[in-house]
C-alpha cells in the first residue's frame, strides 16, 4: 500500500544551522506530496506541496523537491530559527479519486539559540 | 474567516465509557476528515465525510464511528473506551475533498485521556 517514511527525530539544531528532514514514499503512480507543520499546542498546517515530478514547493524559507527517481521529498531550510521548532509531517495523496492524506510519523525539530 | 473548531479540547474518561467529539469546519467546506494522533503511530486516518456521507474509512474497529450533519458539522464517537484510545483526535476540513488541491485545514484537536 501507499506509505510515507520520515527520518526519526528528535532533531536538535542550533539557530542558523542547515536543516534536512528526509522523506521517502512508496506508491504506484504519481501522488501529490506535502509537508505539514505542527507548532506546539496547535493543529497541523500546510507548509508546502508539490503535485508532479521535479516540482519544487517552497514557503517560509523551506523547500522540497519532488524526486520521482528516488521517490523522495526531502525538506530543507538554509538557516533555521528558534521559531521553526515544531513537528514536521510528510504526506502524500493521490491526484485522482477521493482518497485521504497518508502521513509519515512526524519529525520533531528543536532549534536552540 | 473562522478556522476549524473542535470541542471539547480536553477530556478524561474511564475504560468502558463512550465519548463524542465535535468538529465545526471552515464555512463553505463540505469535507471533514478525522485523524488519530499518537506518539507511537503518528497520524492515522479514521474517516472522511462529504455531504453527510462517509466517503472513506480507515482501518479502525467498529467502536469508532462518525457522522456529518447538513451544515457540514461532524461528530465522532468512540464506544467502550480502551486505554489505547488515549490520543489527540484531529479534525480537518477542505472544500471538496479528494478532487481539490489536497490541502487540509486542521483544528487544534481534542485530547482524550482514558484512565
Coordinates of C-alpha atoms in Angstrom, one line a residue:
Chain A
X1 CA 0.0 0.0 0.0
X2 CA 0.9 3.6 0.0
X3 CA 3.2 4.8 2.8
X4 CA 5.5 7.6 3.8
X5 CA 8.7 7.1 5.7
X6 CA 10.4 10.0 7.5
X7 CA 13.7 10.2 9.4
X8 CA 13.2 9.7 13.1
X9 CA 13.6 12.5 15.4
X10 CA 14.1 14.4 17.5
X11 CA 16.4 16.6 15.6
X12 CA 18.1 19.3 17.6
X13 CA 19.9 22.2 15.8
X14 CA 21.5 25.4 16.7
X15 CA 20.0 28.6 15.3
X16 CA 21.1 29.4 11.7
X17 CA 22.1 25.7 11.1
X18 CA 21.1 23.9 7.9
X19 CA 18.1 21.6 8.1
X20 CA 17.3 18.5 6.2
X21 CA 14.4 16.2 7.1
X22 CA 14.3 13.1 4.8
X23 CA 11.1 11.8 3.4
X24 CA 10.6 8.9 1.1
X25 CA 7.4 7.3 -0.2
X26 CA 6.0 4.1 -1.5
X27 CA 3.2 4.4 -4.0
X28 CA 2.3 3.3 -7.5
X29 CA 1.7 6.2 -9.9
X30 CA 2.3 9.8 -9.1
X31 CA 0.8 11.2 -5.9
X32 CA 0.9 14.8 -4.7
X33 CA 3.3 15.3 -1.9
X34 CA 3.0 17.6 1.1
X35 CA 4.8 18.9 4.2
X36 CA 2.7 19.9 7.1
X37 CA 3.9 21.5 10.3
X38 CA 2.5 21.3 13.8
X39 CA 3.6 24.0 16.2
X40 CA 3.3 23.3 20.0
X41 CA -0.4 23.2 21.1
X42 CA -1.7 23.7 17.6
X43 CA -3.2 21.7 14.8
X44 CA -1.3 20.9 11.6
X45 CA -1.0 23.4 8.8
X46 CA 0.2 23.1 5.3
X47 CA 3.8 24.2 4.8
X48 CA 4.4 23.4 1.1
X49 CA 3.4 21.0 -1.6
X50 CA 4.3 19.6 -5.0
X51 CA 1.9 17.9 -7.4
X52 CA 4.2 16.4 -10.1
X53 CA 7.8 15.2 -10.6
X54 CA 10.5 17.8 -10.4
X55 CA 8.2 20.4 -8.9
X56 CA 9.7 22.4 -6.0
X57 CA 7.5 23.6 -3.2
X58 CA 8.6 26.5 -1.1
X59 CA 7.4 28.6 1.8
X60 CA 8.9 30.5 4.8
X61 CA 12.4 29.6 3.6
X62 CA 11.6 25.9 3.5
X63 CA 12.0 23.9 0.2
X64 CA 11.3 20.4 -1.0
X65 CA 11.7 18.9 -4.5
X66 CA 9.5 16.0 -5.8
X67 CA 12.1 13.4 -6.9
X68 CA 10.3 10.6 -8.8
X69 CA 13.5 8.7 -9.5
X70 CA 14.3 8.4 -5.8
X71 CA 10.7 8.6 -4.6
X72 CA 11.7 11.3 -2.2
X73 CA 10.5 14.7 -1.0
X74 CA 13.2 15.9 1.5
X75 CA 12.5 19.1 3.4
X76 CA 15.3 21.7 3.6
X77 CA 16.0 25.1 5.1
X78 CA 19.2 27.0 4.9
X79 CA 19.1 28.7 8.2
X80 CA 16.7 27.6 11.0
X81 CA 15.3 29.9 13.7
X82 CA 14.0 29.1 17.2
X83 CA 10.5 29.7 15.9
X84 CA 10.9 26.8 13.5
X85 CA 10.7 24.4 16.4
X86 CA 7.8 22.1 15.6
X87 CA 6.8 18.7 14.4
X88 CA 7.1 18.2 10.6
X89 CA 4.9 15.7 8.7
X90 CA 5.5 14.5 5.2
X91 CA 2.3 13.3 3.5
X92 CA 1.1 12.0 0.1
X93 CA -2.3 11.9 -1.6
X94 CA -3.4 10.5 -4.9
X95 CA -4.3 13.1 -7.6
X96 CA -7.4 11.2 -8.7
X97 CA -10.3 9.9 -6.7
X98 CA -11.4 10.8 -3.2
X99 CA -8.5 9.4 -1.2
X100 CA -7.3 10.6 2.2
X101 CA -3.9 12.1 3.0
X102 CA -1.4 9.5 4.2
X103 CA 1.1 10.9 6.7
X104 CA 4.5 9.9 7.9
X105 CA 5.0 9.6 11.7
X106 CA 6.5 13.1 12.0
X107 CA 9.9 14.5 12.9
X108 CA 10.3 16.8 15.9
X109 CA 12.7 19.6 15.4
X110 CA 14.1 21.7 18.3
X111 CA 16.1 24.7 17.5
X112 CA 18.2 26.2 20.3
X113 CA 19.6 29.8 20.4
Chain B
X1 CA -12.8 33.6 8.4
X2 CA -13.1 31.3 11.4
X3 CA -10.9 28.2 11.4
X4 CA -11.8 24.6 12.2
X5 CA -13.2 24.4 15.7
X6 CA -13.1 21.2 17.8
X7 CA -14.8 20.7 21.2
X8 CA -14.0 19.7 23.8
X9 CA -10.3 20.5 23.8
X10 CA -9.5 18.1 26.7
X11 CA -11.4 15.3 28.3
X12 CA -10.8 12.4 30.6
X13 CA -12.8 9.2 30.5
X14 CA -12.5 5.8 32.1
X15 CA -12.4 2.5 30.4
X16 CA -15.7 1.3 29.1
X17 CA -17.2 4.7 28.7
X18 CA -18.1 6.3 25.4
X19 CA -17.1 9.8 24.1
X20 CA -18.4 12.1 21.4
X21 CA -16.2 14.7 19.8
X22 CA -17.4 17.6 17.7
X23 CA -15.9 19.4 14.8
X24 CA -17.1 22.6 13.0
X25 CA -15.4 23.0 9.7
X26 CA -14.5 26.3 8.0
X27 CA -17.5 27.9 6.5
X28 CA -18.1 26.6 3.0
X29 CA -16.1 23.4 3.5
X30 CA -18.1 20.3 2.8
X31 CA -15.5 17.6 3.5
X32 CA -14.5 16.7 7.1
X33 CA -11.8 14.2 7.9
X34 CA -10.8 12.7 11.3
X35 CA -7.3 11.6 12.3
X36 CA -6.0 10.0 15.5
X37 CA -2.5 11.2 16.6
X38 CA -0.4 9.2 19.0
X39 CA 3.3 9.3 19.7
X40 CA 3.8 5.7 18.6
X41 CA 1.7 5.6 15.5
X42 CA 1.7 9.2 14.3
X43 CA -1.3 10.3 12.4
X44 CA -3.8 7.7 11.4
X45 CA -6.8 8.3 9.2
X46 CA -10.1 7.4 10.8
X47 CA -12.8 8.5 8.3
X48 CA -13.9 11.3 5.9
X49 CA -17.4 12.7 5.4
X50 CA -18.6 14.6 2.5
X51 CA -22.2 15.9 2.2
X52 CA -23.3 13.8 5.1
X53 CA -21.9 10.6 3.6
X54 CA -18.9 8.6 4.7
X55 CA -16.6 8.6 1.7
X56 CA -13.5 7.0 3.1
X57 CA -12.8 4.9 6.2
X58 CA -9.5 3.9 7.8
X59 CA -8.6 0.7 9.5
X60 CA -10.2 1.2 12.9
X61 CA -12.6 -1.1 14.8
X62 CA -16.3 -0.5 14.7
X63 CA -16.2 1.2 18.1
X64 CA -15.1 4.3 16.2
X65 CA -18.0 5.9 14.3
X66 CA -18.9 9.3 12.9
X67 CA -21.5 11.3 11.2
X68 CA -21.9 14.6 9.4
X69 CA -24.8 17.0 9.6
X70 CA -26.4 19.0 6.9
X71 CA -24.5 22.1 8.0
X72 CA -21.2 20.1 7.5
X73 CA -20.5 19.9 11.2
X74 CA -19.3 16.5 12.2
X75 CA -19.1 14.3 15.2
X76 CA -17.1 11.2 16.0
X77 CA -18.0 8.7 18.7
X78 CA -15.9 6.1 20.4
X79 CA -17.7 3.5 22.4
X80 CA -16.4 1.1 25.0
X81 CA -13.2 3.1 25.5
X82 CA -9.9 1.4 25.9
X83 CA -6.6 2.7 27.4
X84 CA -5.1 2.6 23.9
X85 CA -7.7 5.1 22.7
X86 CA -5.9 7.9 24.5
X87 CA -4.8 10.2 21.8
X88 CA -5.2 13.6 20.2
X89 CA -8.1 13.5 17.7
X90 CA -7.7 15.9 14.9
X91 CA -10.4 17.1 12.6
X92 CA -9.7 18.7 9.2
X93 CA -11.8 20.2 6.6
X94 CA -11.5 21.1 2.9
X95 CA -13.8 22.3 0.3
X96 CA -14.5 19.2 -1.7
X97 CA -12.1 16.6 -0.5
X98 CA -10.3 14.3 -3.0
X99 CA -10.7 16.3 -6.1
X100 CA -9.3 19.6 -4.9
X101 CA -5.8 20.8 -4.0
X102 CA -5.5 18.3 -1.2
X103 CA -4.8 21.0 1.4
X104 CA -6.5 20.1 4.7
X105 CA -7.2 22.7 7.3
X106 CA -6.8 21.3 10.8
X107 CA -8.4 22.1 14.1
X108 CA -6.3 22.2 17.3
X109 CA -7.6 18.8 18.3
X110 CA -9.4 17.1 21.2
X111 CA -7.1 15.4 23.6
X112 CA -8.7 12.3 25.1
X113 CA -7.2 10.6 28.1
X114 CA -8.6 7.2 29.1
X115 CA -7.9 6.0 32.6

